[in-house]
Amino acid sequence: MVKSLSRNDLIPIGEMARRTGLSVSAIRFYEDRGLIEPVRTSGNQRRFLRSDLRRVSFIRIAQQLGLSLGEIDSAMRDLPHGRTPNARDWRVISASIRDRIESRIAELERMRDRLDGCIGCGCLSLKKCAIFNPEDRLASEGPGPRQILID
Amino acid sequence: MVKSLSRNDLIPIGEMARRTGLSVSAIRFYEDRGLIEPVRTSGNQRRFLRSDLRRVSFIRIAQQLGLSLGEIDSAMRDLPHGRTPNARDWRVISASIRDRIESRIAELERMRDRLDGCIGCGCLSLKKCAIFNPEDRLASEGPGPRQILID
DNA sequence: GCTTGATCTCAAGTTAGGTTGAGATTGCAT
DNA sequence: ATGCAATCTCAACCTAACTTGAGATCAAGC
């Protein structure tokens, strides 16, 4: 039995916005970036499938969890058939997201501990403080964003 | 006894870059932003004081710890005489930075826990999952960046 | 005095993730 | 059939934190 596509299953962009909490322009932007591919009416207006609601929610969540749109795109493209993530996919993806969160937490904790050490050490002598004395240890990676502190 | 300013204490921008690990253009950019104020030679070249090394290091560290240039600017301007932060100033500033780091860690931990709950809950039913079901709860704050997940 | 590397200014470009606006169409309800 | 809200495209703008490039000038060694 093939499900017929009821009119109600074709969602215009404004309703998508309302239902996902995103702005219309953001949704268009995601289409530009290849994250969603709505169909078009004869008059060229976007119409989204129900599954796009889930897809867009997924984007929103993954983003909130710290992934860039590019990373989200790859995550979704890695799925078989480029389908909308289902429960099993979600478990796989979220496990990897979890790892990222954990590392970020660990990184911040290291930073906090370093900072604590620095507060306590009567720092700023500029001779012994690792956090406050970058001379002669960096400036060797060329231009662009750099890593700054030494672990 | 007034210390005389030896020639060696006037540092050209290239050497600043070498010694702080920043790029020349970044240092110029910080001057634009009012974070440092080098003196100029008769030929209009920048010359930095030794204390600027510390000042620039401070910028770098605070930035690494998550402050924006604007915040760093205010932090330094809050100091008496807009002087380069000394040990006591550093303790005050770093305590507030520490708070920021702590909140960020707490935020990530909440996120991780929420994610764990979602992985475990056999989610994606789209009926009961708070993380995956944004309908009818948001989209009421107008345009611009939004808060996404509900705590 | 000349050359060479360092520096100067100023404008424009970059990335991410969008927003805003203009001007033209579409689509649904009456 | 018409009116009005929703939608369309495309270009320009936005913030942060810089980088890059062009064309000019400076400083220092020989």
Coordinates of C-alpha atoms (C1' of nucleotides) in Angstrom, one line a residue:
Chain A
M1 CA 0.0 0.0 0.0
V2 CA 1.5 3.2 -1.1
K3 CA 0.8 6.3 0.9
S4 CA -0.7 9.1 -1.1
L5 CA 0.8 12.5 -0.6
S6 CA -1.9 14.5 1.0
R7 CA -1.9 18.2 0.3
N8 CA -1.3 18.7 4.0
D9 CA 2.1 17.1 3.8
L10 CA 3.5 19.9 1.7
I11 CA 4.5 22.6 4.1
P12 CA 5.3 26.2 3.0
I13 CA 8.3 27.9 4.4
G14 CA 6.4 30.2 6.8
E15 CA 4.9 27.2 8.5
M16 CA 8.3 25.5 8.7
A17 CA 9.6 28.6 10.4
R18 CA 6.7 28.7 12.8
R19 CA 7.0 25.0 13.6
T20 CA 10.8 24.8 14.0
G21 CA 11.4 28.1 15.6
L22 CA 13.8 29.2 12.9
S23 CA 13.5 32.2 10.7
V24 CA 12.4 32.0 7.1
S25 CA 15.7 33.4 6.0
A26 CA 17.6 30.8 8.0
I27 CA 15.7 28.0 6.4
R28 CA 16.4 29.4 3.0
F29 CA 20.1 29.7 4.0
Y30 CA 20.2 26.0 4.9
E31 CA 18.8 25.2 1.5
D32 CA 21.6 27.3 0.0
R33 CA 24.1 25.3 2.0
G34 CA 22.6 22.0 0.7
L35 CA 21.2 20.9 4.0
I36 CA 17.6 20.6 2.8
E37 CA 16.0 20.2 -0.6
P38 CA 12.4 21.3 -0.6
V39 CA 10.3 20.7 -3.7
R40 CA 8.8 23.6 -5.6
T41 CA 5.3 24.5 -6.6
S42 CA 4.6 25.4 -10.2
G43 CA 4.9 29.0 -9.0
N44 CA 8.4 28.3 -7.6
Q45 CA 7.5 28.4 -4.0
R46 CA 9.2 26.0 -1.6
R47 CA 7.2 23.1 -0.2
F48 CA 8.7 21.0 2.5
L49 CA 7.9 17.4 3.5
R50 CA 7.1 16.4 7.0
S51 CA 10.4 14.7 7.2
D52 CA 12.1 18.0 6.6
L53 CA 10.7 19.1 9.9
R54 CA 12.7 16.4 11.6
R55 CA 15.7 17.2 9.4
V56 CA 15.6 20.9 10.3
S57 CA 15.1 20.1 14.0
F58 CA 18.2 17.9 13.7
I59 CA 20.2 20.7 12.3
R60 CA 19.1 23.0 15.0
I61 CA 20.0 20.6 17.8
A62 CA 23.3 19.6 16.3
Q63 CA 24.1 23.2 16.0
Q64 CA 23.2 23.9 19.5
L65 CA 25.5 21.1 20.5
G66 CA 28.3 22.9 18.9
L67 CA 28.6 21.5 15.4
S68 CA 29.0 23.8 12.4
L69 CA 26.7 23.6 9.5
G70 CA 29.5 21.9 7.5
E71 CA 29.9 19.2 10.1
I72 CA 26.1 18.7 10.2
D73 CA 26.1 18.4 6.5
S74 CA 28.7 15.7 6.5
A75 CA 27.0 13.9 9.3
M76 CA 23.8 13.8 7.4
R77 CA 25.5 12.9 4.1
D78 CA 27.2 10.0 5.8
L79 CA 23.9 8.4 6.4
P80 CA 22.7 5.8 3.8
H81 CA 20.7 7.4 1.1
G82 CA 21.2 10.8 2.6
R83 CA 18.0 10.0 4.5
T84 CA 16.7 11.9 7.5
P85 CA 18.4 10.6 10.6
N86 CA 16.3 7.9 12.4
A87 CA 16.7 6.7 15.9
R88 CA 19.6 4.4 15.2
D89 CA 21.5 7.1 13.1
W90 CA 20.8 9.5 15.9
R91 CA 22.5 7.3 18.4
V92 CA 25.6 7.0 16.2
I93 CA 25.8 10.7 15.5
S94 CA 25.0 11.8 19.0
A95 CA 27.7 9.5 20.4
S96 CA 30.3 11.4 18.4
I97 CA 28.8 14.7 19.4
R98 CA 29.0 13.6 23.0
D99 CA 32.7 13.0 22.5
R100 CA 33.2 16.5 21.2
I101 CA 31.4 17.9 24.2
E102 CA 33.5 15.8 26.5
S103 CA 36.7 17.1 25.0
R104 CA 35.5 20.6 25.1
I105 CA 34.7 20.2 28.8
A106 CA 38.1 18.7 29.5
E107 CA 39.8 21.5 27.6
L108 CA 37.9 24.1 29.7
E109 CA 38.8 22.3 32.9
R110 CA 42.5 22.3 32.0
M111 CA 42.2 26.0 31.3
R112 CA 40.5 26.6 34.6
D113 CA 43.1 24.6 36.5
R114 CA 45.9 26.4 34.7
L115 CA 44.3 29.7 35.7
D116 CA 43.9 28.6 39.3
G117 CA 47.6 27.7 39.4
C118 CA 48.4 31.1 38.0
I119 CA 46.2 33.0 40.5
G120 CA 47.8 31.1 43.3
C121 CA 51.4 31.4 42.1
G122 CA 51.9 35.1 42.6
C123 CA 52.4 35.3 38.9
L124 CA 53.4 37.9 36.5
S125 CA 57.0 37.7 37.4
L126 CA 57.3 37.0 33.7
K127 CA 60.1 34.7 34.4
K128 CA 58.4 31.5 35.5
C129 CA 54.8 31.7 34.6
A130 CA 53.8 29.5 31.7
I131 CA 50.5 31.2 31.1
F132 CA 51.9 34.7 31.1
N133 CA 55.2 34.3 29.4
P134 CA 54.9 33.3 25.8
E135 CA 58.3 34.6 24.7
D136 CA 60.5 32.4 22.7
R137 CA 58.0 29.6 22.7
L138 CA 55.6 30.4 19.9
A139 CA 55.5 32.6 16.8
S140 CA 56.6 29.7 14.6
E141 CA 53.5 28.6 12.9
G142 CA 53.0 31.3 10.2
P143 CA 50.0 33.5 9.8
G144 CA 46.4 32.6 10.6
P145 CA 44.7 31.4 13.8
R146 CA 47.1 30.0 16.2
Q147 CA 47.2 27.8 19.2
I148 CA 48.2 30.0 22.1
L149 CA 48.7 28.3 25.4
I150 CA 51.1 25.5 26.1
D151 CA 49.9 22.5 28.0
Chain B
M1 CA 66.6 58.2 40.3
V2 CA 64.8 58.3 37.0
K3 CA 65.4 55.4 34.7
S4 CA 66.5 56.5 31.3
L5 CA 64.9 55.0 28.3
S6 CA 67.5 52.9 26.6
R7 CA 67.2 52.4 22.9
N8 CA 66.6 48.7 23.6
D9 CA 63.4 49.4 25.3
L10 CA 61.8 50.6 22.1
I11 CA 60.6 47.6 20.3
P12 CA 59.6 47.6 16.6
I13 CA 56.4 45.8 15.6
G14 CA 58.2 42.9 14.0
E15 CA 60.0 42.0 17.1
M16 CA 56.8 42.3 19.1
A17 CA 55.2 39.8 16.7
R18 CA 58.2 37.5 17.1
R19 CA 58.2 37.7 20.9
T20 CA 54.4 37.5 21.5
G21 CA 53.6 35.0 18.8
L22 CA 51.1 37.3 17.2
S23 CA 51.1 38.5 13.6
V24 CA 52.1 42.0 12.8
S25 CA 48.7 42.7 11.4
A26 CA 47.0 41.5 14.5
I27 CA 49.1 43.8 16.6
R28 CA 48.2 46.7 14.4
F29 CA 44.6 45.7 14.6
Y30 CA 44.8 45.8 18.4
E31 CA 46.1 49.3 18.2
D32 CA 43.1 50.2 16.0
R33 CA 40.9 48.8 18.6
G34 CA 42.5 50.9 21.3
L35 CA 44.1 48.1 23.2
I36 CA 47.6 49.3 22.9
E37 CA 49.1 52.7 22.2
P38 CA 52.7 52.5 20.8
V39 CA 54.8 55.6 20.4
R40 CA 56.0 56.6 17.0
T41 CA 59.4 57.3 15.6
S42 CA 60.0 60.5 13.6
G43 CA 59.4 58.4 10.6
N44 CA 56.0 57.2 11.9
Q45 CA 57.0 53.7 12.7
R46 CA 55.5 52.1 15.8
R47 CA 57.8 51.5 18.8
F48 CA 56.5 49.5 21.7
L49 CA 57.5 49.6 25.4
R50 CA 58.5 46.5 27.3
S51 CA 55.3 46.8 29.2
D52 CA 53.4 46.4 26.0
L53 CA 54.8 42.9 25.7
R54 CA 53.0 42.1 28.9
R55 CA 49.9 43.9 27.8
V56 CA 49.8 42.1 24.6
S57 CA 50.4 38.8 26.3
F58 CA 47.5 39.6 28.6
I59 CA 45.2 40.2 25.6
R60 CA 46.3 36.9 24.1
I61 CA 45.6 35.0 27.3
A62 CA 42.3 36.6 28.1
Q63 CA 41.2 35.9 24.5
Q64 CA 42.2 32.3 24.8
L65 CA 40.2 32.2 28.0
G66 CA 37.1 33.2 26.0
L67 CA 36.9 37.0 26.3
S68 CA 36.2 39.1 23.3
L69 CA 38.5 42.0 22.5
G70 CA 35.8 44.4 23.7
E71 CA 35.6 42.7 27.1
I72 CA 39.4 42.7 27.3
D73 CA 39.4 46.4 26.5
S74 CA 36.9 47.1 29.3
A75 CA 38.8 44.9 31.8
M76 CA 42.0 46.9 31.1
R77 CA 40.3 50.2 31.1
D78 CA 38.8 49.5 34.5
L79 CA 42.2 49.4 35.9
P80 CA 43.5 52.6 37.5
H81 CA 45.4 54.8 35.0
G82 CA 44.7 52.2 32.3
R83 CA 47.9 50.6 33.4
T84 CA 49.2 47.3 32.3
P85 CA 47.7 44.7 34.7
N86 CA 49.9 43.8 37.6
A87 CA 49.6 40.8 39.9
R88 CA 46.7 42.1 42.0
D89 CA 44.8 43.2 38.9
W90 CA 45.3 39.9 37.4
R91 CA 43.8 38.1 40.4
V92 CA 40.7 40.2 40.1
I93 CA 40.3 39.8 36.4
S94 CA 41.1 36.2 36.4
A95 CA 38.6 35.4 39.1
S96 CA 35.9 36.8 36.9
I97 CA 37.3 34.9 33.9
R98 CA 37.2 31.8 36.0
D99 CA 33.5 32.3 36.7
R100 CA 32.9 32.4 33.0
I101 CA 34.8 29.2 32.4
E102 CA 32.9 27.5 35.2
S103 CA 29.5 28.5 33.7
R104 CA 30.6 27.4 30.3
I105 CA 31.6 24.0 31.7
A106 CA 28.3 23.7 33.5
E107 CA 26.4 24.6 30.3
L108 CA 28.3 21.9 28.4
E109 CA 27.6 19.4 31.1
R110 CA 23.9 20.1 31.0
M111 CA 24.0 19.7 27.3
R112 CA 25.8 16.4 27.6
D113 CA 23.4 15.1 30.2
R114 CA 20.5 16.1 28.0
L115 CA 22.1 14.3 25.2
D116 CA 22.6 11.2 27.3
G117 CA 19.0 11.3 28.2
C118 CA 18.0 11.5 24.6
I119 CA 20.3 8.7 23.5
G120 CA 18.8 6.5 26.2
C121 CA 15.2 7.4 25.8
G122 CA 14.6 5.7 22.4
C123 CA 13.9 9.1 21.1
L124 CA 12.7 10.5 17.8
S125 CA 9.2 9.6 18.5
L126 CA 8.7 13.3 18.0
K127 CA 5.9 13.1 20.6
K128 CA 7.7 13.2 23.9
C129 CA 11.3 14.1 23.3
A130 CA 12.1 17.6 24.5
I131 CA 15.3 17.8 22.6
F132 CA 13.9 16.7 19.3
N133 CA 10.5 18.2 19.4
P134 CA 10.6 22.0 19.2
E135 CA 7.0 22.5 17.8
D136 CA 4.7 24.9 19.4
R137 CA 7.2 25.9 22.0
L138 CA 9.4 28.5 20.3
A139 CA 9.4 30.8 17.3
S140 CA 8.1 33.7 19.4
E141 CA 11.1 35.8 19.9
G142 CA 11.3 37.6 16.6
P143 CA 14.3 37.6 14.3
G144 CA 17.9 37.3 15.3
P145 CA 19.8 34.7 17.2
R146 CA 17.5 32.5 19.3
Q147 CA 17.7 30.3 22.2
I148 CA 17.0 26.9 21.0
L149 CA 16.7 24.1 23.6
I150 CA 14.5 24.2 26.6
D151 CA 16.0 23.4 30.0
Chain C
dG1 C1' 74.6 56.8 -1.6
dC2 C1' 72.3 52.5 -2.4
dT3 C1' 70.0 48.6 -1.6
dT4 C1' 67.2 45.7 1.0
dG5 C1' 64.1 44.4 4.4
dA6 C1' 61.0 46.4 7.7
dT7 C1' 57.2 49.3 8.1
dC8 C1' 53.6 52.5 6.8
dT9 C1' 48.4 53.5 5.4
dC10 C1' 44.2 52.3 3.5
dA11 C1' 41.0 49.5 1.3
dA12 C1' 39.2 45.2 0.5
dG13 C1' 38.7 40.3 1.4
dT14 C1' 37.7 36.2 4.6
dT15 C1' 34.6 32.9 7.4
dA16 C1' 30.3 31.7 9.8
dG17 C1' 25.7 32.2 10.1
dG18 C1' 22.7 34.6 9.1
dT19 C1' 19.5 39.4 8.4
dT20 C1' 17.5 43.1 5.6
dG21 C1' 15.5 45.3 1.8
dA22 C1' 13.8 46.0 -2.9
dG23 C1' 11.0 44.8 -6.3
dA24 C1' 8.5 41.1 -8.5
dT25 C1' 5.2 36.9 -8.1
dT26 C1' 2.1 33.6 -6.1
dG27 C1' -1.7 31.7 -4.0
dC28 C1' -5.7 31.5 -1.2
dA29 C1' -10.0 33.5 0.3
dT30 C1' -13.8 36.3 -0.7
Chain D
dA1 C1' -11.7 38.6 -10.2
dT2 C1' -9.3 40.8 -6.9
dG3 C1' -7.0 41.9 -2.9
dC4 C1' -3.6 40.9 0.4
dA5 C1' -0.5 38.1 2.8
dA6 C1' 3.1 35.0 1.8
dT7 C1' 6.8 34.0 -1.1
dC8 C1' 10.3 34.6 -4.5
dT9 C1' 15.4 36.1 -6.0
dC10 C1' 19.3 38.7 -5.5
dA11 C1' 22.4 41.7 -3.6
dA12 C1' 24.0 44.0 0.3
dC13 C1' 24.8 44.3 5.1
dC14 C1' 26.2 42.5 9.8
dT15 C1' 29.8 41.1 13.8
dA16 C1' 34.4 39.3 15.1
dA17 C1' 38.9 39.1 14.4
dC18 C1' 41.8 39.3 11.4
dT19 C1' 44.5 38.8 6.6
dT20 C1' 46.0 40.3 2.2
dG21 C1' 47.5 43.5 -1.2
dA22 C1' 49.0 47.8 -3.3
dG23 C1' 51.9 51.3 -3.3
dA24 C1' 54.8 54.3 -0.6
dT25 C1' 58.3 55.3 3.0
dC26 C1' 61.8 54.2 6.5
dA27 C1' 66.1 52.5 8.6
dA28 C1' 70.4 50.5 8.6
dG29 C1' 74.4 48.1 6.7
dC30 C1' 78.1 48.5 3.3

